[in-house]
Coordinates of C-alpha atoms and ligand atoms in Angstrom, one line a residue:
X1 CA -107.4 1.7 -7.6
X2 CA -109.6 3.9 -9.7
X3 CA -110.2 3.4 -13.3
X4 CA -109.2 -0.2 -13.6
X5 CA -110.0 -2.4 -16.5
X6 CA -111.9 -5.2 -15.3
X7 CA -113.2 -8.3 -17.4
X8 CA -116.8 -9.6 -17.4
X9 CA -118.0 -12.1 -19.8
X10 CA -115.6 -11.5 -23.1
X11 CA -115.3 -7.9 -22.6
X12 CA -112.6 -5.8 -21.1
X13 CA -114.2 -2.5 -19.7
X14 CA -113.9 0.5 -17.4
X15 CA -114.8 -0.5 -13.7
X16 CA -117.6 1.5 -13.4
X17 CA -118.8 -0.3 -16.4
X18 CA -119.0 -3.4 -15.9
X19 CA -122.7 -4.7 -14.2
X20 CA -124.0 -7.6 -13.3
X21 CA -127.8 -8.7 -13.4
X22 CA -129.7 -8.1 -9.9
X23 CA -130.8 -11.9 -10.7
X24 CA -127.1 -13.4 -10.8
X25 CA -127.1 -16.2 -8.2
X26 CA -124.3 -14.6 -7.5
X27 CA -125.8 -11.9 -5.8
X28 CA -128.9 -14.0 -4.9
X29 CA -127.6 -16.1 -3.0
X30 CA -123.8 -16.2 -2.8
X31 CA -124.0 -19.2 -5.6
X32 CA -120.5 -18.8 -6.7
X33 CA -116.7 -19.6 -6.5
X34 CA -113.6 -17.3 -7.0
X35 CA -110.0 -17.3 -6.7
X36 CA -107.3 -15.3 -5.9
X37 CA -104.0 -15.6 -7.5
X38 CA -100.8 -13.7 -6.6
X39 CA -98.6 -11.1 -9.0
X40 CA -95.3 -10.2 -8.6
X41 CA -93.3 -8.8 -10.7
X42 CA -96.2 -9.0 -13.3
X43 CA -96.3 -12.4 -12.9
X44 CA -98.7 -15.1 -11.7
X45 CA -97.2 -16.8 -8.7
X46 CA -98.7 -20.5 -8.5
X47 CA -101.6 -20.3 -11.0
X48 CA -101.9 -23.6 -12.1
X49 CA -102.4 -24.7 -8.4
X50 CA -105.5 -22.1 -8.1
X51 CA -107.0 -23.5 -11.5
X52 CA -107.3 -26.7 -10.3
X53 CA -109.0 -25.9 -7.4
X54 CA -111.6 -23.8 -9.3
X55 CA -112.0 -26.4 -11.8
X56 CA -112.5 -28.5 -8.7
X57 CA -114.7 -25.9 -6.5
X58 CA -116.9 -26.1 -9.9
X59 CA -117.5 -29.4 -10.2
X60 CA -118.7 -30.1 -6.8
X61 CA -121.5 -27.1 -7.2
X62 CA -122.0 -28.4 -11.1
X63 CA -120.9 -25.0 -12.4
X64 CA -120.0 -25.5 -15.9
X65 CA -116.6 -23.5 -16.4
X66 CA -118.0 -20.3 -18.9
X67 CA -114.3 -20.6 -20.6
X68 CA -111.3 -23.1 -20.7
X69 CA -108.9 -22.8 -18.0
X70 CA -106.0 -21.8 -20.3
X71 CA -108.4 -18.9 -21.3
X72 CA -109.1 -17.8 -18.1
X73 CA -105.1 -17.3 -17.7
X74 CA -105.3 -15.8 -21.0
X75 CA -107.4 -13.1 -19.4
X76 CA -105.4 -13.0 -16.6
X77 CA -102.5 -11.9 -18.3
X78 CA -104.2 -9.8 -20.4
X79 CA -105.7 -7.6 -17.0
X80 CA -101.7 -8.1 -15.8
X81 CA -101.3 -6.2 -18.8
X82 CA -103.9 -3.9 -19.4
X83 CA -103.7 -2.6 -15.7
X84 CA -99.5 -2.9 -15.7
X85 CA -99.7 -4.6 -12.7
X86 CA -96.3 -5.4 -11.1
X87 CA -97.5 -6.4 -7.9
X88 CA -101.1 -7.7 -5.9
X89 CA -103.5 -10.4 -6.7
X90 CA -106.1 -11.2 -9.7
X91 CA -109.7 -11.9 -8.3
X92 CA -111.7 -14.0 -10.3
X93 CA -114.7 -15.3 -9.7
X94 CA -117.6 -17.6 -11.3
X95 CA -121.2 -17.6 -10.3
X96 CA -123.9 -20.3 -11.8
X97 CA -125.4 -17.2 -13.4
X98 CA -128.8 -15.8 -13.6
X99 CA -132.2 -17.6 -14.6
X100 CA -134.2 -14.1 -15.0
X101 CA -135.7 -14.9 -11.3
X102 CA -135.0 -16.3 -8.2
X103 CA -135.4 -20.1 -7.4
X104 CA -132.9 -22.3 -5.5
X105 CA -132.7 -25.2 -7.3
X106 CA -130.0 -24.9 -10.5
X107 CA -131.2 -23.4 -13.3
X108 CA -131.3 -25.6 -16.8
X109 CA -129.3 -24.0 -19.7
X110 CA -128.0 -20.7 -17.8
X111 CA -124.6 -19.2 -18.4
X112 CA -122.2 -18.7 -15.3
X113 CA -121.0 -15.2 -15.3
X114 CA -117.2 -14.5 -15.4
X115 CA -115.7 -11.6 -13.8
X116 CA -112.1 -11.0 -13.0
X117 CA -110.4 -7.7 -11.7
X118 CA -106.4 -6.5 -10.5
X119 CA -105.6 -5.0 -7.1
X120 CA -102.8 -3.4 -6.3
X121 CA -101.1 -4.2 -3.2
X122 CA -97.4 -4.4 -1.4
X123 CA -96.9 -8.3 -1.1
X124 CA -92.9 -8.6 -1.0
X125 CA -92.9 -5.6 1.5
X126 CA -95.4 -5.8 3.9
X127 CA -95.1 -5.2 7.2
X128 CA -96.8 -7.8 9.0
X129 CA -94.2 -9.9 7.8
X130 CA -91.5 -8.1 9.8
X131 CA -93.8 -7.5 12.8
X132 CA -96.0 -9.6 12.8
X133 CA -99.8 -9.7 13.1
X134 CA -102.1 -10.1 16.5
X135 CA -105.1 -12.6 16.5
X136 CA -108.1 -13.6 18.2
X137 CA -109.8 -17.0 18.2
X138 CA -113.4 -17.1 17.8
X139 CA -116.3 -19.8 17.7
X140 CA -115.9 -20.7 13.4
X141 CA -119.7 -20.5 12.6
X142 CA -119.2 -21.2 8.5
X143 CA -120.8 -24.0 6.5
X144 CA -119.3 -27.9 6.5
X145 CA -118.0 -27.8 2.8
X146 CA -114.8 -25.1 3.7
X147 CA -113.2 -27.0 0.7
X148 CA -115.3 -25.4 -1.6
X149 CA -114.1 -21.5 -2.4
X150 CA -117.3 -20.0 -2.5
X151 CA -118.2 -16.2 -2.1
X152 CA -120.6 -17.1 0.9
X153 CA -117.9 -14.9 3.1
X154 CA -120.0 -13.1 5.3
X155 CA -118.7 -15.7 8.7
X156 CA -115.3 -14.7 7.6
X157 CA -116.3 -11.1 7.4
X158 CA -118.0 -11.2 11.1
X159 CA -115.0 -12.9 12.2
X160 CA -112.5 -10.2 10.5
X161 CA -114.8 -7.3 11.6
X162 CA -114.4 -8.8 15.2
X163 CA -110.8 -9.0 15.1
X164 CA -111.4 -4.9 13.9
X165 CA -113.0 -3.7 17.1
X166 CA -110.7 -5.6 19.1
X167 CA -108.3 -3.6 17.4
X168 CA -106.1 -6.7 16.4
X169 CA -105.4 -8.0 12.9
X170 CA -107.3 -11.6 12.5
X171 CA -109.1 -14.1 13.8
X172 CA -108.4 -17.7 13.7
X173 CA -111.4 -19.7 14.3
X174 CA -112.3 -22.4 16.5
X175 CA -114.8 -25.2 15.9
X176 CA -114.8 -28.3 18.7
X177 CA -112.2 -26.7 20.5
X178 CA -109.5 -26.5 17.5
X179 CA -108.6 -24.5 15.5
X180 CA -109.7 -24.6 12.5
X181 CA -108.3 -21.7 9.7
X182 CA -108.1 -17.9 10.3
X183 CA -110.3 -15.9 8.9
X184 CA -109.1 -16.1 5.3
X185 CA -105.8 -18.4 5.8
X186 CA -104.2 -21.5 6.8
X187 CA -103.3 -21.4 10.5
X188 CA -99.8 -23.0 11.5
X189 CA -97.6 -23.3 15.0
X190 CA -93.9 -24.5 15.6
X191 CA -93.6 -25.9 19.4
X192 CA -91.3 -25.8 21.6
X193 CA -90.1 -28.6 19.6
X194 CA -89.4 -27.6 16.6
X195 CA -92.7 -29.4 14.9
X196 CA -94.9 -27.6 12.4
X197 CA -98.2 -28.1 13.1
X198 CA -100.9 -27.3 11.3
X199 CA -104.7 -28.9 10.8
X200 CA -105.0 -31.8 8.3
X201 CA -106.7 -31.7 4.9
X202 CA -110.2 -32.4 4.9
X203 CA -113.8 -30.6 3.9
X204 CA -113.4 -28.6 7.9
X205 CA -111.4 -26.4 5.8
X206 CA -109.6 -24.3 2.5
X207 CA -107.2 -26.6 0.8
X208 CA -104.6 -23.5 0.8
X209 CA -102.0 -23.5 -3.1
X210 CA -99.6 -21.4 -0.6
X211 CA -100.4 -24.4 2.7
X212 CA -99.1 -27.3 -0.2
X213 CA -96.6 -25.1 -1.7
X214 CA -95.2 -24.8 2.1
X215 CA -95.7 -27.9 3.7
X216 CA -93.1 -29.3 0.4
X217 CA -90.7 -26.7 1.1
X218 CA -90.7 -27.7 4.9
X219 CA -90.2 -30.8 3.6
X220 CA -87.3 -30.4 2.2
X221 CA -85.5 -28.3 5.0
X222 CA -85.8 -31.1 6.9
X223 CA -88.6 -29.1 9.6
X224 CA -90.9 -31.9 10.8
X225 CA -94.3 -31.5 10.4
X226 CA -97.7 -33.1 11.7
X227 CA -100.4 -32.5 10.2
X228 CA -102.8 -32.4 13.2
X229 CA -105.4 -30.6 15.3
X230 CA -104.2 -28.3 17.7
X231 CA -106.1 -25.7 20.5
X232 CA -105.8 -22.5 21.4
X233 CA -104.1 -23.5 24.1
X234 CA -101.6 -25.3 22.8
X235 CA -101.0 -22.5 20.2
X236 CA -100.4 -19.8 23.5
X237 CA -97.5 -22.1 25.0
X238 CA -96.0 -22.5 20.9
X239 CA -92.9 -21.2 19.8
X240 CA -94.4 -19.7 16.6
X241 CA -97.5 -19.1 14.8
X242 CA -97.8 -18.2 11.6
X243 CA -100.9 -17.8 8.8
X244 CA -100.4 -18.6 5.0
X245 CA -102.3 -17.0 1.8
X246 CA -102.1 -16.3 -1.6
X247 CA -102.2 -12.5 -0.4
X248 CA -99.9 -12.9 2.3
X249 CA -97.7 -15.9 1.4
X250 CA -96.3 -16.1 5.2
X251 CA -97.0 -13.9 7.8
X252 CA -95.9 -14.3 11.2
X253 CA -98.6 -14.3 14.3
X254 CA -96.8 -12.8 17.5
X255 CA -100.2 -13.0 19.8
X256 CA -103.4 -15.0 19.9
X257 CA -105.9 -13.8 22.6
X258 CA -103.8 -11.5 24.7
X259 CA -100.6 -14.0 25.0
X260 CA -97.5 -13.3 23.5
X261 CA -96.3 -15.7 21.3
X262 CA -92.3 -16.8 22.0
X263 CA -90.2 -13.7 22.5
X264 CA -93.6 -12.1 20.9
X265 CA -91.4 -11.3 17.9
X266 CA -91.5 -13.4 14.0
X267 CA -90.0 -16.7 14.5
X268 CA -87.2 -18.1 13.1
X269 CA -89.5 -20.9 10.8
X270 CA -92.0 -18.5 9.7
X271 CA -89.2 -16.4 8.8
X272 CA -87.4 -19.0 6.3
X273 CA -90.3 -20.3 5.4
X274 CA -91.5 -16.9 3.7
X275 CA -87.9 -16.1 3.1
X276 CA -87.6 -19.5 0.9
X277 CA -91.2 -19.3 -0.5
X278 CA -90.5 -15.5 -2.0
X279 CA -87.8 -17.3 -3.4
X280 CA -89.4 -20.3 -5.3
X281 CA -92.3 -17.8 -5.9
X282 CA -90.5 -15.5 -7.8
X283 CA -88.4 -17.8 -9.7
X284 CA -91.3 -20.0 -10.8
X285 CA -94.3 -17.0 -11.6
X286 CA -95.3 -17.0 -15.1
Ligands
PMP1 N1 -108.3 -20.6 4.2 C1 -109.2 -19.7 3.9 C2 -110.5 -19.7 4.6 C3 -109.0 -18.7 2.9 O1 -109.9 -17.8 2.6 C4 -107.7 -18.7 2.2 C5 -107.4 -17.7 1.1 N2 -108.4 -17.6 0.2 C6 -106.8 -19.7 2.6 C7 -107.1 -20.6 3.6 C8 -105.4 -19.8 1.9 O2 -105.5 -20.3 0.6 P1 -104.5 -19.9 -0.5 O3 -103.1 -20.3 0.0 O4 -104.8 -20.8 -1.6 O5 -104.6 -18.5 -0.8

């Protein structure tokens, strides 16, 4: 999308405009947090879920937020607006800012940077959701604090550009022999069963807004669900698999390594759960 209007630190400007200091910690050394919210119909779908976590992301790396969070959806809807964006995502992001040089420990006194930018992109229309996406597993090699949204991406990138030359879509990742997360979503099977499984809460990986916002609507359809670890060989033998994101909301996983998953076509849960999410997503976007 060419000739956007992005926002950097109180000023709405041209793309090519807006620059950042070579000496933003940022850039330095991936000493940041961002978010990623969803827009449909013009909307924000789920924001206040994402402003908590940033808020949270920020206090465990002491980044002092640069504006109040209802300003920061201020600005949101103002790029919404500015952009006429009817349907994507709004990136934002925080770094801890720049000291003038480069030195690890936090800076004293220095003023996190603020950026935020649209992108266009087909959410409700996709088509991995009606057929369905084809994964690899590979070894997760990221950091031990996968709670914490930080821009320190570049193991998800390796693990995405891996999936690339295998010339499949994603790659979920695998760390004691479990899965972990994909690549930039929350990983979920259905068995044989009928159970929804996915990996419990804890700092091995992203507390997904779309996982929670899922997991409640599961809930209340009366699917079971256990929150537990699960291989990569009990995800071949599933009846489903399916990812969850901001960016993709639900889309369905018909192979993982080769093996077809069920009749290798989207399940029926991943399917209503997408279905039924759209739903509450559209009705509830502000
Ligand atoms: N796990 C990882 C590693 C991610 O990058 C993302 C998306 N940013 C998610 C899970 C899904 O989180 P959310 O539903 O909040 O977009």
């Amino acid at each position: 999308m060419m000739g956007r209007i992005v926002y950097l630190d109180g000023q709405y400007l041209k793309e090519d405009e807006a620059k950042v200091s070579i000496f933003d910690r940022g850039f330095l050394f991936g000493d940041a947090v961002y978010e990623v919210t969803a827009v449909i119909n013009g909307k924000l779908v789920d924001n206040e879920g994402h402003m908590i976590r940033l808020q949270r992301s920020c206090n465990e790396l002491q980044i002092a937020l640069p504006v109040p969070l209802a300003e920061i959806t201020n600005i949101q809807k103002e790029l919404i607006k500015k952009n006429a964006l009817n349907e994507g995502g709004i990136y934002l992001q925080i770094s801890r800012g720049s000291a003038g040089d480069r030195d690890f420990g936090y800076p004293a006194d220095v003023k996190p940077t603020l950026v935020l930018f649209t992108q266009a992109r087909e959410l409700l229309n996709s088509p991995k959701a009606t057929k369905g996406m084809k994964v690899i597993t590979t070894e997760d090699i990221r950091w031990k604090r996968r709670d914490i949204k930080t821009v320190g991406l570049l193991a998800p990138c390796m693990a995405k550009q891996a999936a690339i030359e295998k010339q499949v879509d994603d790659a979920w990742l695998i760390e004691d022999g479990y899965i972990t997360e994909g690549s930039s979503n929350n990983a979920y099977i259905v068995t044989q069963d009928g159970v929804l499984v996915t990996r419990p809460l804890s700092n091995d990986i992203l507390h997904g807004i779309t996982r929670k916002a899922l997991l409640e609507l599961a809930e209340k359809e009366a699917i079971k669900i256990e929150e537990r670890l699960f291989t990569a060989e009990e995800a071949y033998q599933a009846a489903e698999a399916f990812v969850s994101s901001a960016t993709t909301f639900v889309w369905p996983v018909v192979e993982i390594d080769g093996h077809t998953i069920g009749d290798g076509k989207p399940g029926n849960v991943a399917k209503k759960l997408r279905e039924i999410y759209i739903e509450l997503a559209t009705k509830t976007a502000e």
